[in-house]
């Protein structure tokens, strides 16, 4: 594994892919909370996400070539850093498990009803580990190539549904209270913040993070959120909030219902392909990040061993979750109570440490 | 070490010793000719050695005649070393020659077709360039065809190939660096590049990799390519082999280097980008729009060749919902009575197509095409009639095979076939999920590859907007005014400003009257 410098465009696409992670599992929960204003809630989450991302980049500027967890070690000491690395790894495992489980259920629902889940998850995790082994550089290039393709395929599969939009389902937009919309926005921010979780590690591969990559990171997050907002509008427009909030995999449902004449049908395959690409790259990114964090606990020794351990742990955990309802529940809990608070705490401790020990750090850094 | 390599030594003062040594070393070879001329009634002698099939008899005769005719003048030369100077200045005035005091150099030169001249009492031999071999003429390359481009092809003679390149690039900046590879084959190899355009670090890396080769026999430029490329276990091409001097010249002008190998008409070009395998010289000879159309067609051919059969297997076996009902019924009725699952049919037919193609390549040109065509038609028809395979599989496999023929680079066409089988297996196991996973796997293999430090998926990944003008589309020639930045970072411009603006601003048809 390596820490080569990656370009702005690669960072943009990595963020756009990785931020999609478990958000697909929390779709229905956001519909329940924000109702017709789900798209608004999605967009509102940017108010939390972009400042957090910029905060992480700003901190990384103090010690270029180092992860935020390494900067935490410089400012708050080894103990805090090792605890943070351990928690980071656990959260990454959870994210990987939930996204891999999502794709497993999606495949069972759409095309592989008889294939055991351990087969699909094993294949996915093997490929993700293979990609992660190539480091952030290979991941960046893959995201660069696949993101646009994935988006085109996804919208090819679902765009036809826009013909069936009933505007009565969309307007009036605000049918829930502000608290509900805020809660939905917070949940969405929590789900999308998986991208920022990766950013805490990825900053080590950015040259002058805050000066050069602010725009790329912000635009990547913006693109994901706009995509989710558009998809929310489409799903609610077609089915209405009440029905949409009961779908477990709404994007598949939308594409299944697209049918034009005797020729255009079965477009769920496109959504399936798009989801596989997104999830594979997302899991690969978190595999990379988790193995870097684990290696950090053991002073960066045996990185390949930690990569293999990550693979084995997630492969075990994926088969441990019995139902899709639990995937949705855990994803909601993760988004609401774990990922975002963890990121905020890490950034806060690092910043506080910098305030107190900043001068010393400046002297140490090259 | 071989016995001949152990016996390296300096040249002796004794002519007899030298001639005996050469005879012993080369063994009882009937084509080894040795002769002696006595000057001043045997006061000193001159010996000549050459290999009859390799040396030009006319030149050796000219040397012998010269020595005989000028023997009177030679008698006056007192010092033995001056004899050599005398021969060089008066007899070998128009013949290439050099001096050597090492016997191993003499042996190498003899086996390359030179004539060695020894003088009794002198520990220096004169190596006279008399090499002359039979060689074929410059012809149209068989492996690469072009409609509007140059029809010249390289041949097996290195000197001729260098001349062909010099004719394309008559610039003093064109450099050729010599290497001799193979302890047995002693194959001459040249590294070619244009000074001032190619990145010096790239040339240094190429030089290092060629120097690193320690092998006994060089069978061709393909072997050299494999030994110098970054990851030889990958199925994707990292260097390009071509028979066209025009293509080599164009690539040198872009900042790449070429490796020419004696006895082989193929030249290695590196670093190569993945997209180059889908480009032809004709893209730049015709109109830009036309070039773009055919380039997109070739891109489609690549994806069809790779994915048509796996997608068929996946859709028929797992993802039937996307197939329109009428088509699904047609496919089902065609499969009625076929005893094998679709994956077996597909693999079997793909294998037969590859077999026919290989047979067509190995057979003589006159019969090869006919055998391939007849084989495909007869076997295909018979297989459907006998109920071994369904008609739909024949169509899909044929589309895949034809698409594969449309890929210009043989290296990529071969890789695509391997990738195709890999995807068929995944499609049969996991349907569209398997095909997607397989494609990401193959893509991961490509994007992680480098050719001499340059990512082969550049300028798509890592992305460079300017570079995309000549990847999926072929932008008008005047828009391609820069070289690829990773290849020639210090010399990017290849067109002057006057070329970049194709229309004069005060053109009369713009209404100046």
CSV table of C-alpha atoms in Angstrom, one decimal, chain A:
chain,number,residue,atom,x,y,z
A,1,UNK,CA,0.0,0.0,0.0
A,2,UNK,CA,1.2,3.4,-0.7
A,3,UNK,CA,0.5,7.0,0.0
A,4,UNK,CA,1.1,8.7,-3.4
A,5,UNK,CA,-0.2,12.1,-4.1
A,6,UNK,CA,-3.6,12.0,-5.9
A,7,UNK,CA,-5.1,14.7,-8.1
A,8,UNK,CA,-8.0,17.0,-7.4
A,9,UNK,CA,-10.2,15.3,-9.9
A,10,UNK,CA,-9.5,12.0,-8.3
A,11,UNK,CA,-10.3,13.4,-4.8
A,12,UNK,CA,-13.6,14.8,-6.3
A,13,UNK,CA,-14.6,11.4,-7.6
A,14,UNK,CA,-13.5,9.4,-4.6
A,15,UNK,CA,-15.6,11.7,-2.4
A,16,UNK,CA,-18.6,11.4,-4.8
A,17,UNK,CA,-18.4,7.6,-4.7
A,18,UNK,CA,-17.6,7.0,-1.0
A,19,UNK,CA,-20.2,9.5,0.3
A,20,UNK,CA,-22.9,7.4,-1.3
A,21,UNK,CA,-22.1,4.4,1.1
A,22,UNK,CA,-24.8,3.6,3.6
A,23,UNK,CA,-27.0,6.5,2.6
A,24,UNK,CA,-28.8,4.2,0.3
A,25,UNK,CA,-30.0,2.3,3.4
A,26,UNK,CA,-31.4,5.3,5.1
A,27,UNK,CA,-33.6,6.5,2.2
A,28,UNK,CA,-36.8,5.3,3.7
A,29,UNK,CA,-36.0,6.7,7.2
A,30,UNK,CA,-35.4,10.1,5.7
A,31,UNK,CA,-38.8,9.8,3.8
A,32,UNK,CA,-40.5,9.1,7.1
A,33,UNK,CA,-38.9,12.0,8.8
A,34,UNK,CA,-38.9,14.7,6.2
A,35,UNK,CA,-41.8,13.6,4.0
A,36,UNK,CA,-42.1,15.6,0.8
A,37,UNK,CA,-39.2,17.8,2.0
A,38,UNK,CA,-36.8,15.0,1.8
A,39,UNK,CA,-34.9,16.7,-1.0
A,40,UNK,CA,-34.7,19.8,1.1
A,41,UNK,CA,-33.4,17.8,4.0
A,42,UNK,CA,-30.8,16.3,1.8
A,43,UNK,CA,-29.6,19.7,0.6
A,44,UNK,CA,-29.6,21.0,4.2
A,45,UNK,CA,-27.2,18.3,5.2
A,46,UNK,CA,-24.6,20.2,3.2
A,47,UNK,CA,-24.5,22.9,5.9
A,48,UNK,CA,-23.0,20.4,8.2
A,49,UNK,CA,-21.0,18.3,5.8
A,50,UNK,CA,-19.0,20.9,3.9
A,51,UNK,CA,-17.7,22.8,7.0
A,52,UNK,CA,-16.7,19.5,8.5
A,53,UNK,CA,-14.8,18.5,5.4
A,54,UNK,CA,-13.1,21.9,5.2
A,55,UNK,CA,-12.2,21.6,8.8
A,56,UNK,CA,-10.5,18.2,8.2
A,57,UNK,CA,-8.5,19.7,5.3
A,58,UNK,CA,-7.5,22.7,7.3
A,59,UNK,CA,-6.1,20.5,10.1
A,60,UNK,CA,-4.3,18.4,7.5
A,61,UNK,CA,-2.6,21.5,6.3
A,62,UNK,CA,-0.6,21.6,9.5
A,63,UNK,CA,1.2,18.4,8.7
A,64,UNK,CA,1.0,17.5,5.0
A,65,UNK,CA,1.6,13.8,4.3
A,66,UNK,CA,0.0,12.7,7.6
A,67,UNK,CA,-3.4,11.4,8.3
A,68,UNK,CA,-5.6,13.3,10.8
A,69,UNK,CA,-5.1,10.3,13.2
A,70,UNK,CA,-1.4,10.9,13.0
A,71,UNK,CA,-1.8,14.6,13.6
A,72,UNK,CA,-4.0,13.6,16.6
A,73,UNK,CA,-1.0,11.6,17.9
A,74,UNK,CA,1.2,14.7,17.5
A,75,UNK,CA,-1.2,16.9,19.3
A,76,UNK,CA,-3.0,14.7,21.9
A,77,UNK,CA,-0.5,11.9,22.4
A,78,UNK,CA,-0.2,8.2,21.5
A,79,UNK,CA,-3.0,7.0,23.8
A,80,UNK,CA,-5.7,9.1,22.2
A,81,UNK,CA,-4.4,8.3,18.8
A,82,UNK,CA,-4.5,4.6,19.3
A,83,UNK,CA,-8.0,4.7,20.8
A,84,UNK,CA,-9.1,6.8,17.8
A,85,UNK,CA,-7.5,4.4,15.4
A,86,UNK,CA,-9.3,1.5,17.1
A,87,UNK,CA,-12.7,3.2,16.9
A,88,UNK,CA,-12.0,4.4,13.4
A,89,UNK,CA,-11.4,0.7,12.3
A,90,UNK,CA,-14.6,-0.4,14.0
A,91,UNK,CA,-16.7,2.2,12.4
A,92,UNK,CA,-15.2,1.4,9.0
A,93,UNK,CA,-16.0,-2.3,9.6
A,94,UNK,CA,-19.6,-1.3,10.3
A,95,UNK,CA,-19.8,0.8,7.2
A,96,UNK,CA,-18.3,-1.9,5.0
A,97,UNK,CA,-20.6,-4.6,6.5
A,98,UNK,CA,-23.7,-2.6,6.0
A,99,UNK,CA,-22.9,-1.5,2.4
A,100,UNK,CA,-21.9,-5.1,1.5
A,101,UNK,CA,-25.0,-6.5,3.1
A,102,UNK,CA,-27.1,-4.0,1.2
A,103,UNK,CA,-25.7,-5.2,-2.1
A,104,UNK,CA,-26.3,-8.8,-1.1
A,105,UNK,CA,-29.9,-8.2,-0.4
A,106,UNK,CA,-30.3,-6.1,-3.6
A,107,UNK,CA,-28.9,-9.0,-5.6
A,108,UNK,CA,-31.1,-11.5,-3.9
A,109,UNK,CA,-34.1,-9.3,-4.5
A,110,UNK,CA,-33.3,-8.6,-8.2
A,111,UNK,CA,-31.4,-11.4,-9.9
A,112,UNK,CA,-29.7,-14.0,-7.7
A,113,UNK,CA,-32.5,-15.3,-5.4
A,114,UNK,CA,-30.9,-18.7,-5.0
A,115,UNK,CA,-27.3,-17.6,-4.5
A,116,UNK,CA,-26.2,-17.7,-0.9
A,117,UNK,CA,-25.2,-14.3,0.6
A,118,UNK,CA,-21.8,-15.5,1.6
A,119,UNK,CA,-20.9,-16.0,-2.1
A,120,UNK,CA,-21.8,-12.5,-3.3
A,121,UNK,CA,-20.2,-10.9,-0.3
A,122,UNK,CA,-17.1,-12.9,-0.6
A,123,UNK,CA,-16.7,-11.9,-4.2
A,124,UNK,CA,-17.3,-8.3,-3.5
A,125,UNK,CA,-14.9,-8.2,-0.5
A,126,UNK,CA,-12.2,-10.0,-2.5
A,127,UNK,CA,-12.4,-7.5,-5.2
A,128,UNK,CA,-12.4,-4.6,-2.8
A,129,UNK,CA,-9.4,-5.9,-1.0
A,130,UNK,CA,-7.6,-6.3,-4.3
A,131,UNK,CA,-8.4,-2.7,-5.2
A,132,UNK,CA,-7.3,-1.5,-1.7
A,133,UNK,CA,-4.0,-3.4,-2.0
A,134,UNK,CA,-3.2,-1.0,-4.9
A,135,UNK,CA,-3.5,2.0,-2.6
A,136,UNK,CA,-5.3,5.3,-2.8
A,137,UNK,CA,-3.8,6.0,-6.3
A,138,UNK,CA,-5.5,3.0,-7.9
A,139,UNK,CA,-8.7,3.7,-6.1
A,140,UNK,CA,-8.6,7.3,-7.3
A,141,UNK,CA,-8.2,6.2,-10.9
A,142,UNK,CA,-11.0,3.7,-10.7
A,143,UNK,CA,-13.3,6.2,-9.2
A,144,UNK,CA,-12.3,8.6,-12.0
A,145,UNK,CA,-13.3,6.1,-14.6
A,146,UNK,CA,-16.3,4.6,-13.0
A,147,UNK,CA,-18.2,7.5,-11.4
A,148,UNK,CA,-19.5,9.1,-14.5
A,149,UNK,CA,-20.3,5.7,-16.1
A,150,UNK,CA,-22.1,4.6,-12.9
A,151,UNK,CA,-24.2,7.7,-12.8
A,152,UNK,CA,-25.1,7.4,-16.4
A,153,UNK,CA,-26.1,3.8,-15.9
A,154,UNK,CA,-28.1,4.6,-12.8
A,155,UNK,CA,-30.1,7.4,-14.4
A,156,UNK,CA,-30.6,5.3,-17.5
A,157,UNK,CA,-32.3,2.8,-15.3
A,158,UNK,CA,-34.4,5.2,-13.3
A,159,UNK,CA,-35.0,8.3,-15.6
A,160,UNK,CA,-37.9,6.6,-17.4
A,161,UNK,CA,-39.8,6.7,-14.1
A,162,UNK,CA,-39.9,10.5,-14.3
A,163,UNK,CA,-42.7,10.1,-16.9
A,164,UNK,CA,-44.8,8.7,-14.1
A,165,UNK,CA,-44.3,11.6,-11.6
A,166,UNK,CA,-47.4,12.8,-10.0
A,167,UNK,CA,-46.8,16.4,-8.9
A,168,UNK,CA,-49.5,16.1,-6.3
A,169,UNK,CA,-47.1,13.9,-4.4
A,170,UNK,CA,-44.4,16.6,-4.5
A,171,UNK,CA,-46.4,19.7,-3.6
A,172,UNK,CA,-46.8,21.3,-1.2
A,173,UNK,CA,-43.2,20.6,-0.3
A,174,UNK,CA,-43.3,21.3,3.4
A,175,UNK,CA,-45.6,18.8,5.0
A,176,UNK,CA,-43.6,18.1,8.2
A,177,UNK,CA,-42.2,20.2,11.0
A,178,UNK,CA,-38.8,21.9,11.0
A,179,UNK,CA,-37.6,19.5,13.7
A,180,UNK,CA,-38.3,16.5,11.5
A,181,UNK,CA,-36.6,18.1,8.5
A,182,UNK,CA,-33.6,19.0,10.7
A,183,UNK,CA,-33.5,15.4,12.1
A,184,UNK,CA,-33.6,14.1,8.5
A,185,UNK,CA,-30.9,16.5,7.4
A,186,UNK,CA,-28.7,15.3,10.4
A,187,UNK,CA,-29.3,11.7,9.5
A,188,UNK,CA,-28.4,12.3,5.9
A,189,UNK,CA,-25.3,14.2,7.0
A,190,UNK,CA,-24.4,11.3,9.3
A,191,UNK,CA,-24.7,8.8,6.4
A,192,UNK,CA,-22.9,10.9,3.9
A,193,UNK,CA,-20.1,11.7,6.4
A,194,UNK,CA,-18.6,8.3,5.6
A,195,UNK,CA,-16.8,10.2,2.9
A,196,UNK,CA,-15.3,12.6,5.6
A,197,UNK,CA,-14.4,9.5,7.6
A,198,UNK,CA,-12.3,8.4,4.7
A,199,UNK,CA,-11.0,12.0,4.2
A,200,UNK,CA,-9.4,11.7,7.7
A,201,UNK,CA,-7.0,9.1,6.2
A,202,UNK,CA,-7.0,10.3,2.6
A,203,UNK,CA,-5.5,13.7,3.5
A,204,UNK,CA,-2.1,12.1,3.8
A,205,UNK,CA,-2.2,11.6,0.0
A,206,UNK,CA,-3.0,15.3,-0.7
A,207,UNK,CA,-0.4,17.9,-1.4
A,208,UNK,CA,-1.3,21.2,0.4
A,209,UNK,CA,-4.8,19.9,1.4
A,210,UNK,CA,-6.5,23.1,2.4
A,211,UNK,CA,-5.1,25.2,-0.4
A,212,UNK,CA,-5.7,22.9,-3.3
A,213,UNK,CA,-8.4,20.4,-2.4
A,214,UNK,CA,-11.2,22.5,-0.8
A,215,UNK,CA,-13.1,22.8,-4.0
A,216,UNK,CA,-12.7,19.2,-5.1
A,217,UNK,CA,-13.9,17.8,-1.7
A,218,UNK,CA,-16.8,20.3,-1.5
A,219,UNK,CA,-18.0,19.6,-5.0
A,220,UNK,CA,-17.8,15.9,-4.5
A,221,UNK,CA,-20.0,16.1,-1.4
A,222,UNK,CA,-22.3,18.5,-3.2
A,223,UNK,CA,-22.7,16.1,-6.2
A,224,UNK,CA,-23.7,13.2,-3.9
A,225,UNK,CA,-26.2,15.2,-2.0
A,226,UNK,CA,-27.7,16.7,-5.2
A,227,UNK,CA,-28.0,13.1,-6.6
A,228,UNK,CA,-29.7,11.9,-3.5
A,229,UNK,CA,-32.1,14.9,-3.5
A,230,UNK,CA,-33.0,14.2,-7.1
A,231,UNK,CA,-33.5,10.5,-6.5
A,232,UNK,CA,-35.7,11.4,-3.4
A,233,UNK,CA,-37.8,13.7,-5.5
A,234,UNK,CA,-38.2,11.1,-8.2
A,235,UNK,CA,-39.2,8.3,-5.8
A,236,UNK,CA,-41.6,10.5,-3.9
A,237,UNK,CA,-43.0,11.9,-7.1
A,238,UNK,CA,-43.7,8.4,-8.5
A,239,UNK,CA,-45.0,6.7,-5.3
A,240,UNK,CA,-45.8,9.3,-2.8
A,241,UNK,CA,-44.3,9.6,0.7
A,242,UNK,CA,-46.4,7.0,2.4
A,243,UNK,CA,-45.6,4.2,-0.1
A,244,UNK,CA,-41.9,5.3,-0.6
A,245,UNK,CA,-41.1,5.3,3.1
A,246,UNK,CA,-42.0,1.5,3.2
A,247,UNK,CA,-39.6,0.5,0.4
A,248,UNK,CA,-36.4,-1.1,1.6
A,249,UNK,CA,-34.6,-0.7,-1.8
A,250,UNK,CA,-36.5,2.1,-3.4
A,251,UNK,CA,-34.1,2.6,-6.3
A,252,UNK,CA,-34.7,-0.9,-7.5
A,253,UNK,CA,-38.4,-0.5,-7.1
A,254,UNK,CA,-38.4,2.6,-9.3
A,255,UNK,CA,-36.5,0.9,-12.1
A,256,UNK,CA,-38.6,-2.3,-12.0
A,257,UNK,CA,-41.7,-0.2,-12.6
A,258,UNK,CA,-40.2,1.5,-15.7
A,259,UNK,CA,-41.8,-0.1,-18.8
A,260,UNK,CA,-42.2,1.3,-22.3
A,261,UNK,CA,-44.0,-0.7,-24.9
A,262,UNK,CA,-42.8,-4.3,-25.4
A,263,UNK,CA,-39.2,-3.5,-25.4
A,264,UNK,CA,-38.0,-1.4,-22.5
A,265,UNK,CA,-38.3,-3.3,-19.3
A,266,UNK,CA,-36.2,-4.9,-16.6
A,267,UNK,CA,-34.1,-1.8,-16.1
A,268,UNK,CA,-33.3,-2.8,-12.5
A,269,UNK,CA,-30.3,-4.4,-14.0
A,270,UNK,CA,-28.8,-0.9,-14.7
A,271,UNK,CA,-29.4,0.2,-11.1
A,272,UNK,CA,-27.9,-3.1,-9.9
A,273,UNK,CA,-24.7,-2.5,-12.0
A,274,UNK,CA,-24.5,1.1,-10.7
A,275,UNK,CA,-24.9,0.0,-7.1
A,276,UNK,CA,-22.3,-2.8,-7.5
A,277,UNK,CA,-19.8,-0.3,-8.8
A,278,UNK,CA,-20.5,2.3,-6.1
A,279,UNK,CA,-20.5,-0.3,-3.3
A,280,UNK,CA,-17.4,-2.1,-4.5
A,281,UNK,CA,-15.4,1.2,-4.6
A,282,UNK,CA,-16.8,2.4,-1.3
A,283,UNK,CA,-15.9,-0.8,0.4
A,284,UNK,CA,-12.5,-0.7,-1.2
A,285,UNK,CA,-11.9,2.8,0.1
A,286,UNK,CA,-13.0,1.8,3.6
A,287,UNK,CA,-10.9,-1.3,3.5
A,288,UNK,CA,-7.9,0.8,2.6
A,289,UNK,CA,-8.7,3.3,5.4
A,290,UNK,CA,-9.4,0.7,8.0
A,291,UNK,CA,-6.1,-1.2,7.3
A,292,UNK,CA,-4.2,2.1,7.5
A,293,UNK,CA,-5.8,2.9,10.8
A,294,UNK,CA,-5.2,-0.6,12.2
A,295,UNK,CA,-1.6,-0.6,11.0
A,296,UNK,CA,-1.2,2.8,12.8
A,297,UNK,CA,-2.1,1.1,16.1
A,298,UNK,CA,0.8,-1.3,15.5
A,299,UNK,CA,3.2,1.4,14.4
A,300,UNK,CA,2.6,0.9,10.7
A,301,UNK,CA,3.9,-2.7,10.7
A,302,UNK,CA,2.5,-5.5,8.6
A,303,UNK,CA,0.1,-3.5,6.5
A,304,UNK,CA,-0.8,-6.5,4.3
A,305,UNK,CA,-1.7,-8.5,7.4
A,306,UNK,CA,-4.2,-5.8,8.5
A,307,UNK,CA,-5.6,-5.7,5.0
A,308,UNK,CA,-6.2,-9.4,5.2
A,309,UNK,CA,-7.7,-9.1,8.7
A,310,UNK,CA,-10.0,-6.4,7.5
A,311,UNK,CA,-11.2,-8.7,4.8
A,312,UNK,CA,-11.7,-11.6,7.2
A,313,UNK,CA,-13.5,-9.5,9.8
A,314,UNK,CA,-16.0,-7.9,7.3
A,315,UNK,CA,-16.6,-11.2,5.6
A,316,UNK,CA,-17.6,-12.6,9.0
A,317,UNK,CA,-19.7,-9.6,10.0
A,318,UNK,CA,-21.6,-9.5,6.7
A,319,UNK,CA,-23.0,-13.0,7.3
A,320,UNK,CA,-23.8,-12.2,10.8
A,321,UNK,CA,-26.6,-9.7,10.0
A,322,UNK,CA,-29.7,-11.8,9.3
A,323,UNK,CA,-32.3,-9.4,7.8
A,324,UNK,CA,-32.4,-6.3,5.7
A,325,UNK,CA,-34.5,-4.5,8.3
A,326,UNK,CA,-31.5,-4.8,10.6
A,327,UNK,CA,-29.3,-3.3,7.9
A,328,UNK,CA,-31.6,-0.3,7.8
A,329,UNK,CA,-31.7,-0.1,11.6
A,330,UNK,CA,-27.9,-0.3,12.0
A,331,UNK,CA,-27.3,2.2,9.2
A,332,UNK,CA,-29.7,4.7,10.8
A,333,UNK,CA,-28.0,4.2,14.2
A,334,UNK,CA,-24.6,4.6,12.6
A,335,UNK,CA,-25.5,7.7,10.7
A,336,UNK,CA,-27.3,9.3,13.7
A,337,UNK,CA,-25.1,8.4,16.6
A,338,UNK,CA,-21.7,7.2,15.6
A,339,UNK,CA,-20.0,8.4,12.4
A,340,UNK,CA,-20.7,12.1,12.6
A,341,UNK,CA,-20.1,12.5,16.3
A,342,UNK,CA,-16.9,10.5,16.0
A,343,UNK,CA,-15.6,12.8,13.2
A,344,UNK,CA,-16.6,15.9,15.2
A,345,UNK,CA,-14.8,14.6,18.3
A,346,UNK,CA,-11.7,13.7,16.5
A,347,UNK,CA,-11.5,17.0,14.7
A,348,UNK,CA,-12.2,18.9,17.9
A,349,UNK,CA,-9.5,17.1,20.0
A,350,UNK,CA,-7.0,17.5,17.2
A,351,UNK,CA,-7.9,21.2,16.9
A,352,UNK,CA,-7.7,21.8,20.6
A,353,UNK,CA,-4.4,20.0,20.7
A,354,UNK,CA,-3.1,22.2,17.9
A,355,UNK,CA,-4.1,25.3,19.8
A,356,UNK,CA,-2.0,24.3,22.7
A,357,UNK,CA,0.8,22.6,21.0
A,358,UNK,CA,0.6,24.2,17.6
A,359,UNK,CA,3.9,26.0,17.8
A,360,UNK,CA,5.8,22.8,18.7
A,361,UNK,CA,4.2,21.0,15.9
A,362,UNK,CA,5.1,23.6,13.4
A,363,UNK,CA,8.7,23.3,14.5
A,364,UNK,CA,8.5,19.5,14.1
A,365,UNK,CA,6.8,19.4,10.7
A,366,UNK,CA,9.0,19.7,7.6
